[in-house]
mmCIF file of N, CA and C in Angstrom:
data_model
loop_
_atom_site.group_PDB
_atom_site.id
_atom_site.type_symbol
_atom_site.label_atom_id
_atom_site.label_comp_id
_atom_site.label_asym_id
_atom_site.label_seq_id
_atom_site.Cartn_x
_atom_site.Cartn_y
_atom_site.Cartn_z
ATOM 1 N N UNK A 174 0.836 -1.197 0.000
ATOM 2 C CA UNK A 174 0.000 0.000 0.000
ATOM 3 C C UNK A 174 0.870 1.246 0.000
ATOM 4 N N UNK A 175 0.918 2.472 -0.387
ATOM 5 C CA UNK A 175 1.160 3.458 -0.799
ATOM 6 C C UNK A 175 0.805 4.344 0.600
ATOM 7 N N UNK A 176 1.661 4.960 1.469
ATOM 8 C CA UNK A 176 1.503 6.047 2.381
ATOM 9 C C UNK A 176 2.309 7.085 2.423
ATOM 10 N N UNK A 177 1.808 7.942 2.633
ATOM 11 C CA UNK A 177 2.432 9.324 2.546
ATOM 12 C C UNK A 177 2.084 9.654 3.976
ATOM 13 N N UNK A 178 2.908 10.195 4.829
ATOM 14 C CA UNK A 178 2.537 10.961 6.023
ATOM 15 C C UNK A 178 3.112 12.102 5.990
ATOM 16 N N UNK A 179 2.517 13.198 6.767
ATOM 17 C CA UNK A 179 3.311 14.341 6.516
ATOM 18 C C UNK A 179 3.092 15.021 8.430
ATOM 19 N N UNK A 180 4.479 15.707 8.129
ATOM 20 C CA UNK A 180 4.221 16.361 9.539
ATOM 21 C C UNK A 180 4.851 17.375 9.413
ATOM 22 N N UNK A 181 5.016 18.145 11.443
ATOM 23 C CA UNK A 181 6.060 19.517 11.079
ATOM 24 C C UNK A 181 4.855 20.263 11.558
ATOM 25 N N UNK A 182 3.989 20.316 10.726
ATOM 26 C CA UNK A 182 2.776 21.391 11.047
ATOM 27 C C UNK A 182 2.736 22.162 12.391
ATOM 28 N N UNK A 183 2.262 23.619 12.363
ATOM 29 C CA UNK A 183 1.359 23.850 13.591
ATOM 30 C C UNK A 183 1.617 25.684 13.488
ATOM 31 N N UNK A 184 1.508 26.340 14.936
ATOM 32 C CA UNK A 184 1.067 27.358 14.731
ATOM 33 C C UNK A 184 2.526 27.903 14.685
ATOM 34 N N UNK A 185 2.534 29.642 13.975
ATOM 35 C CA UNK A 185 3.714 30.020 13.820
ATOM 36 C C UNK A 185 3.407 31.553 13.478
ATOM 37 N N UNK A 186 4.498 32.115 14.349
ATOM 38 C CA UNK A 186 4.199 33.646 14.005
ATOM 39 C C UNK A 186 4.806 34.279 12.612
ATOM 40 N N UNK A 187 4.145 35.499 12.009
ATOM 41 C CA UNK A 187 4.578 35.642 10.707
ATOM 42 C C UNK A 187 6.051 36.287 10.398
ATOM 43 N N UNK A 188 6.394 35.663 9.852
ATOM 44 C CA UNK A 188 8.407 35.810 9.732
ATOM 45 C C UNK A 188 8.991 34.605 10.610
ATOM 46 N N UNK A 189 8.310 33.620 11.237
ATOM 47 C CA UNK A 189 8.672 32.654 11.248
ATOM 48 C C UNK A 189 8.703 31.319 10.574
ATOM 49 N N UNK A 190 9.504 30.111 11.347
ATOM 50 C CA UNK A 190 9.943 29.263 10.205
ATOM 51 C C UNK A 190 9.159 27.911 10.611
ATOM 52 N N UNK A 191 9.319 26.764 9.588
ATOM 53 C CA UNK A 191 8.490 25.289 9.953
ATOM 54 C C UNK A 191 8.951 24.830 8.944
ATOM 55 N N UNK A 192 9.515 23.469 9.468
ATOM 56 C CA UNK A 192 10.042 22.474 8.813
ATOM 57 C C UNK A 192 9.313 21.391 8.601
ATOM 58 N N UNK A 193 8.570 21.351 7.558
ATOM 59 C CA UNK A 193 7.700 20.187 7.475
ATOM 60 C C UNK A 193 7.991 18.605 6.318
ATOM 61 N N UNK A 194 8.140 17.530 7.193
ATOM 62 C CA UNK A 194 8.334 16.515 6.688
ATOM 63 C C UNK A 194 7.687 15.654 5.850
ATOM 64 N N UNK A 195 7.429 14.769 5.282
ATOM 65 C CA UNK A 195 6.903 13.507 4.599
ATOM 66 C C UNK A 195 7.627 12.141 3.949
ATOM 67 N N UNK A 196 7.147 11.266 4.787
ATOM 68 C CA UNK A 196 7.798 9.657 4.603
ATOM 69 C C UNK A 196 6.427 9.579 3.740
ATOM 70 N N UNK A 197 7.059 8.750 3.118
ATOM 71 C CA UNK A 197 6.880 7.501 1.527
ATOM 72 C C UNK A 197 7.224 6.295 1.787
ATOM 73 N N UNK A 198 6.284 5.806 1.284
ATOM 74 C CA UNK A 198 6.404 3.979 1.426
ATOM 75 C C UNK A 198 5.459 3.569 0.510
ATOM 76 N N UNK A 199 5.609 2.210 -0.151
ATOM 77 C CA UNK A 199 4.718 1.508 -1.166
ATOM 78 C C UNK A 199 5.253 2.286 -2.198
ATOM 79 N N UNK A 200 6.016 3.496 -2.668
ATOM 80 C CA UNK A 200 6.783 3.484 -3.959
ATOM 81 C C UNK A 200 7.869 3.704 -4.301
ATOM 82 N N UNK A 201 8.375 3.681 -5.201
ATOM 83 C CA UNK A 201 9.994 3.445 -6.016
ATOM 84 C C UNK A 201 10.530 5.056 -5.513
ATOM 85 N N UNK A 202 10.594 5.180 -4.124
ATOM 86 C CA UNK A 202 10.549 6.661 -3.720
ATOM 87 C C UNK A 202 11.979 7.423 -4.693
ATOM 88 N N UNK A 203 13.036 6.878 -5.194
ATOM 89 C CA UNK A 203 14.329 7.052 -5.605
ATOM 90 C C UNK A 203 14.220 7.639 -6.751
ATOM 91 N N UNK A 204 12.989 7.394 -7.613
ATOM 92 C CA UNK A 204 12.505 7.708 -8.827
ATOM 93 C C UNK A 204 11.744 8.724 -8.973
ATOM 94 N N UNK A 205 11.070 8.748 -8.301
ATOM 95 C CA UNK A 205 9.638 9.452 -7.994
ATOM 96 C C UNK A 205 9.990 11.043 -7.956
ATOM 97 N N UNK A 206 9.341 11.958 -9.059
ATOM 98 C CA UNK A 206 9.335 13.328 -8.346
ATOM 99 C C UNK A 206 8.110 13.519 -7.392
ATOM 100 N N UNK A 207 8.737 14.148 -6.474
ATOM 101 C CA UNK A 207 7.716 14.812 -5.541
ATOM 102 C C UNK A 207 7.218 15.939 -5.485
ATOM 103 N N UNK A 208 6.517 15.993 -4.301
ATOM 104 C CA UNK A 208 5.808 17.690 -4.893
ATOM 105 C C UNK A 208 4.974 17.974 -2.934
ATOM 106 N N UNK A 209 4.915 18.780 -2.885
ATOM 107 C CA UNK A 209 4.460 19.570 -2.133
ATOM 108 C C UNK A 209 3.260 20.409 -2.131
ATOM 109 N N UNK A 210 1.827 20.175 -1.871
ATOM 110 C CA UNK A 210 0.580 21.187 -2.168
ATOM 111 C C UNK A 210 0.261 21.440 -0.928
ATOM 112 N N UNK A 211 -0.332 22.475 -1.055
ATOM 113 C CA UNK A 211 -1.533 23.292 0.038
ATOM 114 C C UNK A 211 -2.608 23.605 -0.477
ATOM 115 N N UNK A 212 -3.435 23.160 0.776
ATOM 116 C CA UNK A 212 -5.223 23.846 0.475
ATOM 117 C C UNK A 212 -5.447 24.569 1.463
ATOM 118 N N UNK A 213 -5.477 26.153 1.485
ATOM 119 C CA UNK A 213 -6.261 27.183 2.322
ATOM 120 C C UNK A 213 -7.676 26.401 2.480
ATOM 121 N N UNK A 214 -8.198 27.455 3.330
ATOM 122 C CA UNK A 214 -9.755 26.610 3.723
ATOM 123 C C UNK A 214 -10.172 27.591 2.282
ATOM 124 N N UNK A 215 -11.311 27.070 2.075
ATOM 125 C CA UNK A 215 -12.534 27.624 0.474
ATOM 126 C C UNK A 215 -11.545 27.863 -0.620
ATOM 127 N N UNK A 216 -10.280 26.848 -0.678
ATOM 128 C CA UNK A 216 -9.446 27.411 -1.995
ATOM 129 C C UNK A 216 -9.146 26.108 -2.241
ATOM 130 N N UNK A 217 -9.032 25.591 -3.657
ATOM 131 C CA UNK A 217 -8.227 24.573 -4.526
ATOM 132 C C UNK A 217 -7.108 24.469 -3.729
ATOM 133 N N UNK A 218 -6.743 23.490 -3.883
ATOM 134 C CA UNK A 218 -5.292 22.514 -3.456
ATOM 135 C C UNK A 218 -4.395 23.119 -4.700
ATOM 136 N N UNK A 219 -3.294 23.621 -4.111
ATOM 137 C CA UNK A 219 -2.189 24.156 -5.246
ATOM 138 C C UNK A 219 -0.930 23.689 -5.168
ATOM 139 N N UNK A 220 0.190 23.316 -5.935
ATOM 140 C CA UNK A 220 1.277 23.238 -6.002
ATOM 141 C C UNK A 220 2.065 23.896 -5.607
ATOM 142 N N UNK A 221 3.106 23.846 -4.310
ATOM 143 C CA UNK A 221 4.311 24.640 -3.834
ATOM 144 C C UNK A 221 5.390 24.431 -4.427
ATOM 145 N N UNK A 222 5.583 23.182 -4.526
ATOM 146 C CA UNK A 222 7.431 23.184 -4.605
ATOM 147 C C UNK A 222 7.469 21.735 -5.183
ATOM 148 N N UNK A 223 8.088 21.569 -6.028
ATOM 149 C CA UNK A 223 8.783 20.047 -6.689
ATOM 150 C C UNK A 223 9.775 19.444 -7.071
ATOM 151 N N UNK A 224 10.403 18.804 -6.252
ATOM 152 C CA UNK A 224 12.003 17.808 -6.478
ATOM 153 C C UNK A 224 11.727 17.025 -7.857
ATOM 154 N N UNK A 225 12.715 16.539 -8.668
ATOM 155 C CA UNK A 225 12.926 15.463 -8.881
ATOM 156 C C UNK A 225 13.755 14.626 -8.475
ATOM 157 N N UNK A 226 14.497 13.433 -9.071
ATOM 158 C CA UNK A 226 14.778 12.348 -8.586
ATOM 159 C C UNK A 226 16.208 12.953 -8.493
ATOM 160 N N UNK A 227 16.708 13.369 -9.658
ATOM 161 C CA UNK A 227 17.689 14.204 -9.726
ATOM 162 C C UNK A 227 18.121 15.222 -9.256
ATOM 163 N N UNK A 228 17.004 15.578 -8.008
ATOM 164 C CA UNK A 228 16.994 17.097 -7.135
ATOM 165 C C UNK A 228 16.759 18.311 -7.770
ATOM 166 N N UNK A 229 16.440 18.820 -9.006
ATOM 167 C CA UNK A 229 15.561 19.656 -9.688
ATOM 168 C C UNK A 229 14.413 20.040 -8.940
ATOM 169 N N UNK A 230 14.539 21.871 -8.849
ATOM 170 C CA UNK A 230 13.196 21.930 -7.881
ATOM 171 C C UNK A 230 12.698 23.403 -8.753
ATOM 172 N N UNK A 231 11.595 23.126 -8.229
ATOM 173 C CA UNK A 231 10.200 24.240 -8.806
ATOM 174 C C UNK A 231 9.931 24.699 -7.680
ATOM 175 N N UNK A 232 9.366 25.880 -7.790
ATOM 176 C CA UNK A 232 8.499 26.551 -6.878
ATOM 177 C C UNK A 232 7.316 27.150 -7.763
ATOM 178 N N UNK A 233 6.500 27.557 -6.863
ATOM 179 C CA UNK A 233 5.502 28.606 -7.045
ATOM 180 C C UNK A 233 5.898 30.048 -6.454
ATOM 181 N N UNK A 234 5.942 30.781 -7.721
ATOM 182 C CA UNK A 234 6.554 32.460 -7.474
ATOM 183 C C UNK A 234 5.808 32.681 -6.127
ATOM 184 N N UNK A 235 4.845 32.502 -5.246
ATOM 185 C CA UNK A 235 4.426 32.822 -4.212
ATOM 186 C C UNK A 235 5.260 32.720 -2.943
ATOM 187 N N UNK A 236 6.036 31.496 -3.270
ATOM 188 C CA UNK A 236 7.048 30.898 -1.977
ATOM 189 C C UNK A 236 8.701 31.318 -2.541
ATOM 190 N N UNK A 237 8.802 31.186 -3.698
ATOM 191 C CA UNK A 237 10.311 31.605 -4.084
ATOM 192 C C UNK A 237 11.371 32.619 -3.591
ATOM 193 N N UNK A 238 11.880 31.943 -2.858
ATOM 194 C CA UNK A 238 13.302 32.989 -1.899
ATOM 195 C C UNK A 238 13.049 32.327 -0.584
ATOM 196 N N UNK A 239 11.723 31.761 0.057
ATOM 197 C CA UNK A 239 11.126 31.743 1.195
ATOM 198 C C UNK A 239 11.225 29.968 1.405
ATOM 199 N N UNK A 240 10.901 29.118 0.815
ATOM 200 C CA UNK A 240 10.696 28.003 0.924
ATOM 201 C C UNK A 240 12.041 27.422 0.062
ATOM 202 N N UNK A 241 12.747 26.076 0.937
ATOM 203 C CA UNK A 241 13.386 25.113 0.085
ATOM 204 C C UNK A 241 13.044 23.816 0.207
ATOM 205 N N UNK A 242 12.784 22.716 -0.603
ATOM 206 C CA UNK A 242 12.204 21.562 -0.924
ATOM 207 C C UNK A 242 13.140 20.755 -1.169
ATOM 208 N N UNK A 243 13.183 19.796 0.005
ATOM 209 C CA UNK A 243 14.730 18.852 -0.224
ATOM 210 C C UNK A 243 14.404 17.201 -0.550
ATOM 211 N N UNK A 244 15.247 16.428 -0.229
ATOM 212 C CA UNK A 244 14.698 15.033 -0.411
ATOM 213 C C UNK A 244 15.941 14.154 0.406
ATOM 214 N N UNK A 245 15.055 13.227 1.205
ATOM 215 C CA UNK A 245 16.429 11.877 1.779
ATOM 216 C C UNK A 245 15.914 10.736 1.210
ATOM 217 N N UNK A 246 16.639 10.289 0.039
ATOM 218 C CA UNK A 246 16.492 9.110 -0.958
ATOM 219 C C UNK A 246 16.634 8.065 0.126
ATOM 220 N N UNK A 247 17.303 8.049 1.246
ATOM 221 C CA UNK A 247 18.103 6.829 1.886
ATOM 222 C C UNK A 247 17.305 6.683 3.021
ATOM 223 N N UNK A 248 15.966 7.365 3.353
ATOM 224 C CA UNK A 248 15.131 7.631 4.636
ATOM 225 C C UNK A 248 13.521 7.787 3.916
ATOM 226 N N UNK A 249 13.398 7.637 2.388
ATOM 227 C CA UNK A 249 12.130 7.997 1.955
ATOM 228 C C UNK A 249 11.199 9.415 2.784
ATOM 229 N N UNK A 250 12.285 10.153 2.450
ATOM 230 C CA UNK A 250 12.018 11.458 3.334
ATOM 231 C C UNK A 250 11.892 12.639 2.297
ATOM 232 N N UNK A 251 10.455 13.415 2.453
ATOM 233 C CA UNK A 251 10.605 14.648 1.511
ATOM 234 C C UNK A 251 10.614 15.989 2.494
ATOM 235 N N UNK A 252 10.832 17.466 2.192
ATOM 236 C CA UNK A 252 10.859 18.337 3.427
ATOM 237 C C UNK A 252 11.013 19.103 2.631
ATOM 238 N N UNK A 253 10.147 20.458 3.701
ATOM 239 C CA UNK A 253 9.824 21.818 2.889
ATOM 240 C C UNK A 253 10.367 22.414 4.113
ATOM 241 N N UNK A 254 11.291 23.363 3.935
ATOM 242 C CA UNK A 254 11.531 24.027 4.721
ATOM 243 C C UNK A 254 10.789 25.174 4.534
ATOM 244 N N UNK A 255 10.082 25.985 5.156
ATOM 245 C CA UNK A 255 9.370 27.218 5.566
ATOM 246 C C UNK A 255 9.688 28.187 6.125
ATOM 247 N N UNK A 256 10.397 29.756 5.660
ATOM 248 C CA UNK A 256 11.194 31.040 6.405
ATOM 249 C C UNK A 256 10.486 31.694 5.876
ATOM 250 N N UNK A 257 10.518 32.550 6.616
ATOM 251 C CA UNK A 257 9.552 33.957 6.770
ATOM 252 C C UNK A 257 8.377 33.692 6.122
ATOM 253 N N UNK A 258 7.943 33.421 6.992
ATOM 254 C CA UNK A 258 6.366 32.744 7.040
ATOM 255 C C UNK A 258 5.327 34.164 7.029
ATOM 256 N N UNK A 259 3.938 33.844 5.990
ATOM 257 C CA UNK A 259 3.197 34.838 5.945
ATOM 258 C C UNK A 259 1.975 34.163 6.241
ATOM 259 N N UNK A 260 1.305 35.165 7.124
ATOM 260 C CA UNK A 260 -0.005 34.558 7.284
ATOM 261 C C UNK A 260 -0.801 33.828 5.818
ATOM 262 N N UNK A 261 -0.585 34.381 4.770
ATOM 263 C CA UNK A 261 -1.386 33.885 3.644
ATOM 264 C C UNK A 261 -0.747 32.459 2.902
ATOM 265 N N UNK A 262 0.248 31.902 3.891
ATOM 266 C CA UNK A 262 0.664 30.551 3.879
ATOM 267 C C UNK A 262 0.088 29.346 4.526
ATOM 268 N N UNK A 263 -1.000 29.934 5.298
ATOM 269 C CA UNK A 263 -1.491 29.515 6.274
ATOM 270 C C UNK A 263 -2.624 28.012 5.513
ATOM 271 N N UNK A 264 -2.386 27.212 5.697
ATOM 272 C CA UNK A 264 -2.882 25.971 4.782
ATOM 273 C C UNK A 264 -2.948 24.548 5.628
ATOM 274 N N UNK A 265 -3.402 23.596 5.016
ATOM 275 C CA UNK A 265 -2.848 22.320 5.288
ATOM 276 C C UNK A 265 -1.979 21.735 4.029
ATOM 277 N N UNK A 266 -0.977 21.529 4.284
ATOM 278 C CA UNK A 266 0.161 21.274 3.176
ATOM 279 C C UNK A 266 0.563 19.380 3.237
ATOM 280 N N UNK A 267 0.390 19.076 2.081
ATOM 281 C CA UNK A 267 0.302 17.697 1.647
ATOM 282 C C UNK A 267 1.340 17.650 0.949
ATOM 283 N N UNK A 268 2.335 15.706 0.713
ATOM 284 C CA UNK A 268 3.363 15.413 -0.223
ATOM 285 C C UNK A 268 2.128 14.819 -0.794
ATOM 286 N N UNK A 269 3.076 14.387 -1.742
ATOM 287 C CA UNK A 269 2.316 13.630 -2.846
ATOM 288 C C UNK A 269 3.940 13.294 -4.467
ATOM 289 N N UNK A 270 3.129 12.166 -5.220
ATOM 290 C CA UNK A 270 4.523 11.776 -6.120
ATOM 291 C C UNK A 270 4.170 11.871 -7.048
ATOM 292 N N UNK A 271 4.766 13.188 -8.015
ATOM 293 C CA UNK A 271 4.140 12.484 -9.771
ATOM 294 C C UNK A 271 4.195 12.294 -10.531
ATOM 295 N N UNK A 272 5.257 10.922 -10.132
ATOM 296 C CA UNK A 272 5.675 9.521 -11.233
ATOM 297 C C UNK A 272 4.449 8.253 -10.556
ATOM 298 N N UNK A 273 4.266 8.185 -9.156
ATOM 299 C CA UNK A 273 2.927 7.572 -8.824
ATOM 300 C C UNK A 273 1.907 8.013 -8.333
ATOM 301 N N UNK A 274 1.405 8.369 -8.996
ATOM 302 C CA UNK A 274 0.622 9.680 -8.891
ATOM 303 C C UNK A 274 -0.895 9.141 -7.894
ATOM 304 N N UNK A 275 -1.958 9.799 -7.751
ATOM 305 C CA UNK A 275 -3.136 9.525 -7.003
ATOM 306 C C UNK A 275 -3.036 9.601 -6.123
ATOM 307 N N UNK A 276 -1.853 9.816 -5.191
ATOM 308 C CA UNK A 276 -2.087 9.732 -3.600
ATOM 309 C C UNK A 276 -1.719 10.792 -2.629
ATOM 310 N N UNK A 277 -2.316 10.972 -1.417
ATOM 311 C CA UNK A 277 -2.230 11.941 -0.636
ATOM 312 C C UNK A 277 -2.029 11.669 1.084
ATOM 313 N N UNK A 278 -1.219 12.195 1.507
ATOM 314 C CA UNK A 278 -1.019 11.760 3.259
ATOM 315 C C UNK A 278 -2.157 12.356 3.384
ATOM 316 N N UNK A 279 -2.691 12.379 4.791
ATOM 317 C CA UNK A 279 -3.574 13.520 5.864
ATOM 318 C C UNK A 279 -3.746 15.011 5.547
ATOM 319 N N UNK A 280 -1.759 15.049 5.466
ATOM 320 C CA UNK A 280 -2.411 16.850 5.767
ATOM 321 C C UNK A 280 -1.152 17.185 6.716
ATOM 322 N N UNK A 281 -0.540 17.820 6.966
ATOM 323 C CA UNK A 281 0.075 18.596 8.263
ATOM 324 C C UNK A 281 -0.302 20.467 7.688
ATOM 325 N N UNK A 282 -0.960 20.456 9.045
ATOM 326 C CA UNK A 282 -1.522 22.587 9.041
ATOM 327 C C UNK A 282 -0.618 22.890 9.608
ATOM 328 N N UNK A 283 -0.443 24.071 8.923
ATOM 329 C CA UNK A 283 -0.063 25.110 8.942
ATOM 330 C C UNK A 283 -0.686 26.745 9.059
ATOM 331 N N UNK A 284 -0.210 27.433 10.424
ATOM 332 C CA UNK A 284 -1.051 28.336 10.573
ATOM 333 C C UNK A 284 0.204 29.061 11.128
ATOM 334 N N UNK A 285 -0.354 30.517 10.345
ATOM 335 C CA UNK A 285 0.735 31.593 10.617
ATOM 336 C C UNK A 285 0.007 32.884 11.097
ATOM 337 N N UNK A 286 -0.263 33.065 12.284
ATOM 338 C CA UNK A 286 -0.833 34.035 12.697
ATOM 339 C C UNK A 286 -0.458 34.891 13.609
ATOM 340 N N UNK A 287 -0.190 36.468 13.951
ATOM 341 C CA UNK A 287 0.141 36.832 15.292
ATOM 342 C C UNK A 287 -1.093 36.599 16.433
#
């Protein structure tokens, strides 16, 4: 079976930082690009940030300078690092893979508020 968990989440003041994790299991994690989304509450699920296998990364101009998106091939480990945090980051932020695509952990929130 295919799991994604994600963590790290929680509350955080704005210009602060959160390191949020996600283990993989059930796929060829070594291969796999990953990716990073958030869903605000009443908004579409959007794309943050995306590794490939080769460590090639994307952002969304929204997070660029602010967020880095790493990978531990040897720990099935993905991670978004989060600096200077803005309230309008404020989400539940999901991994997800898409070379095996369809799947989603829980969720780890994220809330950036004074």
């Amino acid at each position: 079976q295919v799991q994604l968990v994600e963590s790290g989440g929680g509350l955080v003041q704005p210009g602060g930082s959160l390191r949020l994790s996600c283990v993989a299991s059930g796929i060829i994690f070594r291969i796999s690009t990953m990716a990073w989304y958030r869903q605000a509450p009443g908004k579409q699920r959007e794309p943050v940030a995306t590794i490939t296998s080769g460590g090639s990364t994307n952002y969304a101009d929204s997070v660029k300078g602010r967020f880095t998106i790493s990978r531990d091939n040897t720990k099935n480990l993905v991670y978004l690092q989060m600096n200077s945090l803005k309230p309008e980051d404020t989400a539940v932020y999901y991994c997800t893979s898409h070379t095996f695509t369809g799947y989603w952990g829980q969720g780890t929130q994220v809330t950036v508020s004074s």
